[in-house]
Structures are given as C-alpha cells and as structure tokens.
Short mmCIF file of N, CA and C in Angstrom, two decimals:
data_model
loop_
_atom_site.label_atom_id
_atom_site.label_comp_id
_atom_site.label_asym_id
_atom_site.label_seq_id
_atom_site.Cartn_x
_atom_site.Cartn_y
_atom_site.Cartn_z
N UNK A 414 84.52 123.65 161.28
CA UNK A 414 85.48 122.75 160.68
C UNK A 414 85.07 122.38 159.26
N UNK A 415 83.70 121.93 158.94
CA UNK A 415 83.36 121.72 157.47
C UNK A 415 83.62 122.61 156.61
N UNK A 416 83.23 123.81 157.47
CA UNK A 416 83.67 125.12 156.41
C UNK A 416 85.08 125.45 155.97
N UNK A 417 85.99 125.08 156.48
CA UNK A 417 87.51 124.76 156.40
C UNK A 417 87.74 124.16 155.38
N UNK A 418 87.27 122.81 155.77
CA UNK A 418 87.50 121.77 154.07
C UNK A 418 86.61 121.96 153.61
N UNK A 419 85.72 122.57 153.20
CA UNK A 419 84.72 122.91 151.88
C UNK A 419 86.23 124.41 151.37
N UNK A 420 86.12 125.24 151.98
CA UNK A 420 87.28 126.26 151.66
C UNK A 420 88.21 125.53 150.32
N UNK A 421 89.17 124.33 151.58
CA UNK A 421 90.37 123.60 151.02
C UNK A 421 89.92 122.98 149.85
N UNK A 422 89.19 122.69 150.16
CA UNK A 422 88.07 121.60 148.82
C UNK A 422 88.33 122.16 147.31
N UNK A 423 87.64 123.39 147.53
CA UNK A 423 87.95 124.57 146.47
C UNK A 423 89.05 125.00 146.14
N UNK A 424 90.15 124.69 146.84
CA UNK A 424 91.28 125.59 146.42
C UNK A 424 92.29 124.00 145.92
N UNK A 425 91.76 122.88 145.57
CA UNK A 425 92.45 121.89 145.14
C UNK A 425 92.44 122.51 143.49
N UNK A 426 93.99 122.16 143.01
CA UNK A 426 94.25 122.26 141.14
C UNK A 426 93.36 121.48 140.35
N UNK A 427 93.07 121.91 139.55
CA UNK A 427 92.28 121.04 138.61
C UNK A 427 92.82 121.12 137.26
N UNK A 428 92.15 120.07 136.15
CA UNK A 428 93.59 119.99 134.75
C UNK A 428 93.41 121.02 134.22
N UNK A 429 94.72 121.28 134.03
CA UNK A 429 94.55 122.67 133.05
C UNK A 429 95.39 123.90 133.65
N UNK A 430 95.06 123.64 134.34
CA UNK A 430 96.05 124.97 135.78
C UNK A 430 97.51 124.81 135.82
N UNK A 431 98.14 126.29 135.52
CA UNK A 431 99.47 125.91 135.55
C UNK A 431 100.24 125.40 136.48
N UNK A 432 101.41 125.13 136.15
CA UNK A 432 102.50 124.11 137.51
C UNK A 432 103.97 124.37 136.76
N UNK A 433 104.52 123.84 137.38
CA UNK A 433 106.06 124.07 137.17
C UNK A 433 106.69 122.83 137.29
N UNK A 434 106.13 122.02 138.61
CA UNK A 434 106.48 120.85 138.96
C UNK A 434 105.13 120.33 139.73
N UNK A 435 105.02 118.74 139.81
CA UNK A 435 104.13 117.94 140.30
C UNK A 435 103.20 118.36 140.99
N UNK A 436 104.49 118.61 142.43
CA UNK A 436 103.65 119.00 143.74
C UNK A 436 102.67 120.68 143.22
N UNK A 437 102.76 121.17 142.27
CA UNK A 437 101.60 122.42 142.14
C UNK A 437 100.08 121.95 141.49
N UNK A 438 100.50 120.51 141.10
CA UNK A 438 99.04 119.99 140.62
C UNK A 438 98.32 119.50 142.18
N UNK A 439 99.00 119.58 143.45
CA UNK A 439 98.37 118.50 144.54
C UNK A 439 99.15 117.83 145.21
N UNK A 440 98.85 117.43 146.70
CA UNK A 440 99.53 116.88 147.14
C UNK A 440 99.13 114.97 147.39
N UNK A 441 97.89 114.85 146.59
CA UNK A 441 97.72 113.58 146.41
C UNK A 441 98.32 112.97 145.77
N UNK A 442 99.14 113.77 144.72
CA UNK A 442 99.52 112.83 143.32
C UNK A 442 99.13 112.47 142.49
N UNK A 443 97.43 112.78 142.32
CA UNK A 443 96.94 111.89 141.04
C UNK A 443 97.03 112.97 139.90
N UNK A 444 97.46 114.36 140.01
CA UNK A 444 97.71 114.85 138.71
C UNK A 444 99.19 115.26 138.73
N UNK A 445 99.43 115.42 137.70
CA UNK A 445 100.53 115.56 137.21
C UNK A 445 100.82 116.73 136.59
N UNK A 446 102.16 117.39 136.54
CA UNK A 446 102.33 118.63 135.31
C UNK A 446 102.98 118.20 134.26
N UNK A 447 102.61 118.43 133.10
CA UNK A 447 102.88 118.45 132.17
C UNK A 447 103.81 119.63 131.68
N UNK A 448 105.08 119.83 131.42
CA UNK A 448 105.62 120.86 131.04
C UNK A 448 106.32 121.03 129.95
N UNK A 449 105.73 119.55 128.32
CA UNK A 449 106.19 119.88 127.61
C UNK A 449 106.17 121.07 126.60
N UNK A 450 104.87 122.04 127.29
CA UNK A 450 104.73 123.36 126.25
C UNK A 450 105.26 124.17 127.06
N UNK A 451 106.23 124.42 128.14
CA UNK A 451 106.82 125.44 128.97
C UNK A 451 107.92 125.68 128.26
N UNK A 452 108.81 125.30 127.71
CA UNK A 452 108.99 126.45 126.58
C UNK A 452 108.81 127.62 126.17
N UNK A 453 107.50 127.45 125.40
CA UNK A 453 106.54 128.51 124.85
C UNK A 453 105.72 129.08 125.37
N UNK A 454 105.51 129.14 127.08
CA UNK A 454 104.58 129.56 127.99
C UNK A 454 105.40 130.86 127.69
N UNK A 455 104.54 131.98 128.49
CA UNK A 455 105.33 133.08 128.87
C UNK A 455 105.48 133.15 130.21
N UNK A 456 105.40 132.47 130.88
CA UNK A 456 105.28 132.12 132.36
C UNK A 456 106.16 130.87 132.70
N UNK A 457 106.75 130.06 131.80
CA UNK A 457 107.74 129.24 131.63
C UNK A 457 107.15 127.79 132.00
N UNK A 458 105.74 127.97 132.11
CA UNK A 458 104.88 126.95 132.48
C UNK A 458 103.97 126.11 131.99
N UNK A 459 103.89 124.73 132.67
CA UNK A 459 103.14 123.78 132.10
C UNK A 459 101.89 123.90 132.56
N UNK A 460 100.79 122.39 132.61
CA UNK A 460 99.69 122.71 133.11
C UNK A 460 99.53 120.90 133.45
N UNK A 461 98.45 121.27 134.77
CA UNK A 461 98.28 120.24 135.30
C UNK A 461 97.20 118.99 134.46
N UNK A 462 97.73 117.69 134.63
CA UNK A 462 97.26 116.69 133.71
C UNK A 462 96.63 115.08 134.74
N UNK A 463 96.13 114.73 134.01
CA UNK A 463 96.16 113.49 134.61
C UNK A 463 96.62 112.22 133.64
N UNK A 464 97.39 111.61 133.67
CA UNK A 464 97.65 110.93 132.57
C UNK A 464 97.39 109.34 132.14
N UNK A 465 97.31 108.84 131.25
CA UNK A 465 96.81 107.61 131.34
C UNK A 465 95.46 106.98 131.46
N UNK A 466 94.48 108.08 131.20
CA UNK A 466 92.82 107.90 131.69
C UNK A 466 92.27 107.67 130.69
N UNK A 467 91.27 106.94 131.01
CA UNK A 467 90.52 105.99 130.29
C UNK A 467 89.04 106.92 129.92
N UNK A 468 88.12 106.55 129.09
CA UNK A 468 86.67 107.21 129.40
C UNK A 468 86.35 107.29 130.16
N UNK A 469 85.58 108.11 130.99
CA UNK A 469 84.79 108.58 132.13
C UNK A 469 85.46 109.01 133.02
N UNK A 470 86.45 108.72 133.31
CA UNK A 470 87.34 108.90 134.73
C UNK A 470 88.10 109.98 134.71
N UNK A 471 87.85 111.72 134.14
CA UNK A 471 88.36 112.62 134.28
C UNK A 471 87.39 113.49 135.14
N UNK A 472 87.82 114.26 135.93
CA UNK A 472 87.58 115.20 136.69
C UNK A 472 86.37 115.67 135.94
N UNK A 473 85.24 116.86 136.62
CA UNK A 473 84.53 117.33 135.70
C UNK A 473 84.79 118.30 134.72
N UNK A 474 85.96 119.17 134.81
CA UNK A 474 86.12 120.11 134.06
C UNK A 474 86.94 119.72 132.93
N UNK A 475 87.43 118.40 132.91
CA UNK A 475 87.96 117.81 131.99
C UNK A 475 87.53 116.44 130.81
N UNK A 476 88.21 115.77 130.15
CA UNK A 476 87.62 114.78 129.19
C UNK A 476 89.08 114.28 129.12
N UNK A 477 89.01 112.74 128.73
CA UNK A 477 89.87 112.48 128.40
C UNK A 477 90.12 111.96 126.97
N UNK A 478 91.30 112.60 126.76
CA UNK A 478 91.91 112.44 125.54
C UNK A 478 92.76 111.71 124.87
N UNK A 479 92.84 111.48 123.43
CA UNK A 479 93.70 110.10 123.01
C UNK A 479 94.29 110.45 121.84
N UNK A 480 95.97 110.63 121.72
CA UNK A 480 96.34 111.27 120.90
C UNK A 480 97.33 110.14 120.13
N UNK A 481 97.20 110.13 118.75
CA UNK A 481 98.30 109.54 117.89
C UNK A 481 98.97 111.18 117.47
N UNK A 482 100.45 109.67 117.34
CA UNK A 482 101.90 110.04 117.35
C UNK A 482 101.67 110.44 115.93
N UNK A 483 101.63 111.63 115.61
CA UNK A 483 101.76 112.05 113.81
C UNK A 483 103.09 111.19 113.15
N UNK A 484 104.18 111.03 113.82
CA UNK A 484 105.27 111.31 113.26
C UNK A 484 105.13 109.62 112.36
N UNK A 485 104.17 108.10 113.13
CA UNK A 485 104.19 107.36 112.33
C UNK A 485 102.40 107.12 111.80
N UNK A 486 101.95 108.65 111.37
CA UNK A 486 100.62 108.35 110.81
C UNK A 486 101.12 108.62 109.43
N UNK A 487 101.24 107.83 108.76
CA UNK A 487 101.98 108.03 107.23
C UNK A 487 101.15 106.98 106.03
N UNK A 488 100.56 106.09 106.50
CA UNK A 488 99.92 105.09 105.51
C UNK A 488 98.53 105.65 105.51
N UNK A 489 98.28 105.54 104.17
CA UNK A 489 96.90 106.34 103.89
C UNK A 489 96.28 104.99 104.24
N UNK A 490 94.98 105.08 104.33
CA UNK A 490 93.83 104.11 104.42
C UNK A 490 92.64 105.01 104.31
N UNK A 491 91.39 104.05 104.15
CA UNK A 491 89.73 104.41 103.48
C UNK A 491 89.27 104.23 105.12
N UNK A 492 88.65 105.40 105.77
CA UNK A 492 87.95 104.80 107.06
C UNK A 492 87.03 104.34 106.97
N UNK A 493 86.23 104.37 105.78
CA UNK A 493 84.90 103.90 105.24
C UNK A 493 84.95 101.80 105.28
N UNK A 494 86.22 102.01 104.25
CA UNK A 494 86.56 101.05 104.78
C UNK A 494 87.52 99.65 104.80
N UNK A 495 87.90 100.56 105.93
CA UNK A 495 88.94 99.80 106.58
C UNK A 495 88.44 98.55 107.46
N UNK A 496 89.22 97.68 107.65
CA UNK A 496 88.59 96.25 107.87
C UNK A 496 87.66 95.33 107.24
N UNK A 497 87.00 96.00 106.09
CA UNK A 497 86.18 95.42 105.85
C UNK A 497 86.35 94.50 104.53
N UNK A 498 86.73 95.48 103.30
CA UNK A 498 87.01 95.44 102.14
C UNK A 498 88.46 95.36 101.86
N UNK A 499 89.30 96.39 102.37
CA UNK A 499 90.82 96.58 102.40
C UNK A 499 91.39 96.59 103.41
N UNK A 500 92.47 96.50 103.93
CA UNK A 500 93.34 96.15 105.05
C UNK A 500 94.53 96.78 104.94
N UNK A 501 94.94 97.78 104.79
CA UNK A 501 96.03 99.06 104.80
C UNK A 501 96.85 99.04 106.20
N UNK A 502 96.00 99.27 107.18
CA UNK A 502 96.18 99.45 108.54
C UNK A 502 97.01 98.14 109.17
N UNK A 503 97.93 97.79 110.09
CA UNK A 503 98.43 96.79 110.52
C UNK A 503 97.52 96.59 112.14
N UNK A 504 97.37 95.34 111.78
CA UNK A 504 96.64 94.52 113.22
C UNK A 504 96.43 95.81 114.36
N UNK A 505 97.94 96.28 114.97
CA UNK A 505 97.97 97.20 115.97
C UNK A 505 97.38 98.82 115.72
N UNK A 506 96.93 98.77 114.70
CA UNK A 506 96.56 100.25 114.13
C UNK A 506 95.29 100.61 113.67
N UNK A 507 94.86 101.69 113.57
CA UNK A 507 93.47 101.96 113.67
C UNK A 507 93.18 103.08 112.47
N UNK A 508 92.30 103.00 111.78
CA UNK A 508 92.00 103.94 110.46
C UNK A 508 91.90 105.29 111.00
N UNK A 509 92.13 106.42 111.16
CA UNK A 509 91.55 107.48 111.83
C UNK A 509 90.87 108.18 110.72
N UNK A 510 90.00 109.50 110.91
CA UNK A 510 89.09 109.69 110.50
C UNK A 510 90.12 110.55 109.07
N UNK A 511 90.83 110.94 109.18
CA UNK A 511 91.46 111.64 108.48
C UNK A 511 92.66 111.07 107.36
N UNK A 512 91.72 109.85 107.13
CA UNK A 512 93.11 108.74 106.35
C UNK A 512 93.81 108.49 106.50
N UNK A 513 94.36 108.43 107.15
CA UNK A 513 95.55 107.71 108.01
C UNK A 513 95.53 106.63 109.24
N UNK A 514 96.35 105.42 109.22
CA UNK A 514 96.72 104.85 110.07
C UNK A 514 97.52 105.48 111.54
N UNK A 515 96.58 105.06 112.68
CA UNK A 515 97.46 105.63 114.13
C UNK A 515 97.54 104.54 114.46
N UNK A 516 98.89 104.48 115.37
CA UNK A 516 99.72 103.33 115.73
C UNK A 516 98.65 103.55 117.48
N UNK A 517 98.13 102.41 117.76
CA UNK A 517 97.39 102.30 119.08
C UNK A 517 98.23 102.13 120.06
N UNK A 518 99.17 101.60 119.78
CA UNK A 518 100.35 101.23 120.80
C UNK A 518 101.26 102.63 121.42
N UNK A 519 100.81 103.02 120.69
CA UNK A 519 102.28 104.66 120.58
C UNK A 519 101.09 105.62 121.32
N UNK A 520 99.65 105.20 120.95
CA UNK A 520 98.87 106.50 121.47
C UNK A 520 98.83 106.55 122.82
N UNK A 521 98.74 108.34 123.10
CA UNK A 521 98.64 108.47 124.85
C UNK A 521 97.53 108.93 124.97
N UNK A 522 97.13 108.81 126.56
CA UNK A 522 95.88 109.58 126.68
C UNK A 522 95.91 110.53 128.07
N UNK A 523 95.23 111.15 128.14
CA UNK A 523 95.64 112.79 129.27
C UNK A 523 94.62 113.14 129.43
N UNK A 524 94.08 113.40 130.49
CA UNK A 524 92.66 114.62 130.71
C UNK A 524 93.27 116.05 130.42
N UNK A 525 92.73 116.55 129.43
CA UNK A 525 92.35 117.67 129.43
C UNK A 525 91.49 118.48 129.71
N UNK A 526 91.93 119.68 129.85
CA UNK A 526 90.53 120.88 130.13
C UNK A 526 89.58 121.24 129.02
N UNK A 527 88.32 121.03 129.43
CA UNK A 527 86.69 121.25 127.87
C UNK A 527 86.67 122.80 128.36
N UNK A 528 86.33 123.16 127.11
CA UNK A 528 85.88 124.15 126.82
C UNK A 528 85.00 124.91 125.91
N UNK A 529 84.28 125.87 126.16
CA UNK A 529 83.32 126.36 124.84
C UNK A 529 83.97 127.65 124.16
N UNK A 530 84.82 128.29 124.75
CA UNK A 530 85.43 129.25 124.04
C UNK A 530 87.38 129.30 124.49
N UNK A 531 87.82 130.27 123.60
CA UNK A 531 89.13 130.69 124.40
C UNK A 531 89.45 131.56 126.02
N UNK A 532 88.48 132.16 126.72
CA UNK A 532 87.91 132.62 127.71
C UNK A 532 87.59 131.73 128.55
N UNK A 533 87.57 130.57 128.47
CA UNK A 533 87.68 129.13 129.39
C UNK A 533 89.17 128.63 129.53
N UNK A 534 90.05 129.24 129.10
CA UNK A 534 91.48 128.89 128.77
C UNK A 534 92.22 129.18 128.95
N UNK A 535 93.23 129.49 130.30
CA UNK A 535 94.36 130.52 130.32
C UNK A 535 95.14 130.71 129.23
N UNK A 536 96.03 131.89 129.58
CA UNK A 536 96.35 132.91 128.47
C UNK A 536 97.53 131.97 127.79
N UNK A 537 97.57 132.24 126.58
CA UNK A 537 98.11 131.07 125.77
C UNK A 537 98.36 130.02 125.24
N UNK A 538 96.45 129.92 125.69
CA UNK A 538 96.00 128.35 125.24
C UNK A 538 94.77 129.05 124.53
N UNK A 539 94.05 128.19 123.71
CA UNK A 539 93.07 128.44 122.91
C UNK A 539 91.86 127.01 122.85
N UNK A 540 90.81 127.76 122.25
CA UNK A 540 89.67 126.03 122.69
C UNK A 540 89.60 125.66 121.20
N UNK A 541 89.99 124.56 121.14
CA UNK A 541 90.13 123.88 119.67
C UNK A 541 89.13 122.40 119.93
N UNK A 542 89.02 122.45 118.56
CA UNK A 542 88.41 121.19 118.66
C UNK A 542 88.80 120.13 118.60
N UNK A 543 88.63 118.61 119.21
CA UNK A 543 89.28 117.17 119.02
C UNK A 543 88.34 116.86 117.31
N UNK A 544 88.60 115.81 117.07
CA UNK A 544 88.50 114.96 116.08
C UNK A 544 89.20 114.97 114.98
N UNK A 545 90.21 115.23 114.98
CA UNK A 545 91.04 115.34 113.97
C UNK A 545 92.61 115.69 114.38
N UNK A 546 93.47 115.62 113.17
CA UNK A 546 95.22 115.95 113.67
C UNK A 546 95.19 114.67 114.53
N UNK A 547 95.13 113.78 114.71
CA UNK A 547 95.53 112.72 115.97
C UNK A 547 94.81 113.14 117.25
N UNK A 548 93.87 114.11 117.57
CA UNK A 548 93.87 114.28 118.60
C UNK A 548 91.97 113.66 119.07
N UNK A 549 91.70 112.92 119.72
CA UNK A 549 90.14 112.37 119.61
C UNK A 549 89.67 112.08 121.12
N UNK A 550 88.47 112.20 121.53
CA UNK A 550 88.02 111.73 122.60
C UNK A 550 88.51 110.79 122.63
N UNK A 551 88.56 109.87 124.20
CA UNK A 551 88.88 108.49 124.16
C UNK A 551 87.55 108.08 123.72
N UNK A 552 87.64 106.81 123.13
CA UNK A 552 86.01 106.01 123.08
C UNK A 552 85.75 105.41 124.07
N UNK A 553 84.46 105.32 123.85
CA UNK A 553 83.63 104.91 125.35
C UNK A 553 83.36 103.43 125.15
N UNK A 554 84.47 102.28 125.57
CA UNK A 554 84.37 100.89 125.75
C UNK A 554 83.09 100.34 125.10
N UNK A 555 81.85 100.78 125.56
CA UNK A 555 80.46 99.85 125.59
C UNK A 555 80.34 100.39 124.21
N UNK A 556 80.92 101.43 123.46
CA UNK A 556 80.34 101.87 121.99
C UNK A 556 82.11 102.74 121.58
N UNK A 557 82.54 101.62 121.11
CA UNK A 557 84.00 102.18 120.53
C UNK A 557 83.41 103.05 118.79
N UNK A 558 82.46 102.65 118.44
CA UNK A 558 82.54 103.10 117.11
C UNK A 558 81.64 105.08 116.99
N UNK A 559 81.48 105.18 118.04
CA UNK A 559 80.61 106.23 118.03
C UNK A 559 81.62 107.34 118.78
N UNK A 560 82.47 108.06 117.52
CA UNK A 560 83.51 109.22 117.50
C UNK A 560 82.77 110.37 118.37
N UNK A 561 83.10 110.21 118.99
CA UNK A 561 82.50 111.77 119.92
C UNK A 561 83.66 112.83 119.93
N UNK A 562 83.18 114.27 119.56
CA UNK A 562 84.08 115.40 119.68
C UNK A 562 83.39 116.24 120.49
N UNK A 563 84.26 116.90 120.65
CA UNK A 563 84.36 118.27 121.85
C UNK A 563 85.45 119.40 121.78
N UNK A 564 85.62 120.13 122.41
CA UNK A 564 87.23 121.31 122.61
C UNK A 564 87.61 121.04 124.01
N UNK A 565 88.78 121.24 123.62
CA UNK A 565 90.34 121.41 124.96
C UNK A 565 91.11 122.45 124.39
N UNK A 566 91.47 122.89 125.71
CA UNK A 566 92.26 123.75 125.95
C UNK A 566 93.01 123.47 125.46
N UNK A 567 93.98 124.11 124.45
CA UNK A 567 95.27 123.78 124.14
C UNK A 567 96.52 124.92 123.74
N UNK A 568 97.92 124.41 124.04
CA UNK A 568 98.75 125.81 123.54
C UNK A 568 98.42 126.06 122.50
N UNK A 569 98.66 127.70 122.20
CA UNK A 569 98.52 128.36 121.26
C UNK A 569 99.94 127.92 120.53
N UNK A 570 100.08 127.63 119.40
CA UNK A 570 101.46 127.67 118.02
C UNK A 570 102.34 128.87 118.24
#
C-alpha cells in the first residue's frame, strides 16, 4: 500500500506543468492553471501556478514571484534614493531597481518554476532571469531590502 502512494505521490503536477484547466494542476486545488500564454503555446496550453504566495511557501521546484504591472511603471525615480532624499514614488509604490515606480497594490505574485538552464523548461518556455522588467523574487519579510534573483521558466516572445 505505501508503495501505491509513494507511486501517486510522484505523479502529483507541480508549477510549471502544462494544464488546460484547473483540475490538470490536481485535485486538491491548491494550484491553479494559468492560461494566459495559451495563445502562444503550440499545444494551446497554460501551465500550472500557485497564486498569491508569499516567500517561502512555494513548492520546491518553484520560488515565488512578484510582478509589477508595466503598464503604470511610468514615473522615473533614483533607487539610490528614494525615500530618503527625494520622494517621486507615491506612499503605495516602491522604487524598483530599474527607475521606475511599481504600483504595490496592482503587483501579483505566482510560484513559478527555477531553473538553471532552458532544458529545465518545457518547450516554449525559456530560463530567464528575475530582477528586472517588473519581474523580482518576493522579499523575504525578516529582510525586505536584500533583492534576491534567480531564473523562471518563462514563455518564449
């Protein structure tokens, strides 16, 4: 019988794996598909997510991620420094590393799949790196100021 669910164990989705709809991420519910790049799949498919996660709390093959909305990163600001000297940024918004103000309110966050190459990545995704474009580790509560990067899987353009 253990050997059964050790089997089943293994054959649970993990983020990153394609889906079409919900139930192909699991029948627990805690991940989700994501199918706004099915479109552009060639398989017409999304990939499984978890959404809403905070630091630490992604699966192991994943990290979670925290993305600003480009469409209102438009006010330049100094990340050097911001808050300190000048004040560009509004109360709800945060300097990002790349001069620009991200709206904190608008940002989402998702586990994604880490990776060290494109070969960690099904076909039509590629391993890019976070820290930049809006796209950043979440920060880790006990040390918000210490930017940590990594790669995720992500569609290929």
């Amino acid at each position: 019988m253990s050997a059964l669910l050790a089997l089943l164990a293994g054959c649970q989705p993990e983020v990153g794996d394609p889906c079409r709809r919900t139930i192909d991420c699991g029948l627990q519910g805690t991940l989700s598909c994501d199918v706004s790049n099915a479109p552009n799949d060639p398989g017409n498919q999304g990939e499984c997510t978890l959404e809403n996660c905070s630091f630490g709390v992604c699966p192991n093959e994943a990290v979670c991620i925290k993305v600003y909305a480009s469409e209102f990163a438009s006010v330049v600001c100094d990340p050097v420094e911001e808050d300190r000297s000048t004040d560009d940024c509004l109360p709800h918004e945060v300097c990002l590393p790349e001069g620009l103000c991200g709206d904190e309110l608008r940002a989402q966050t998702s586990c994604r799949r880490e990776c060290k190459s494109d070969a960690d990545c099904r076909d039509n995704y590629s391993c890019e790196n976070t820290g930049r474009n809006g796209v950043y580790v979440a920060p880790d509560p006990d040390d918000p100021d210490n930017v940590v990067t990594t790669r995720i899987c992500v569609p290929k353009p």
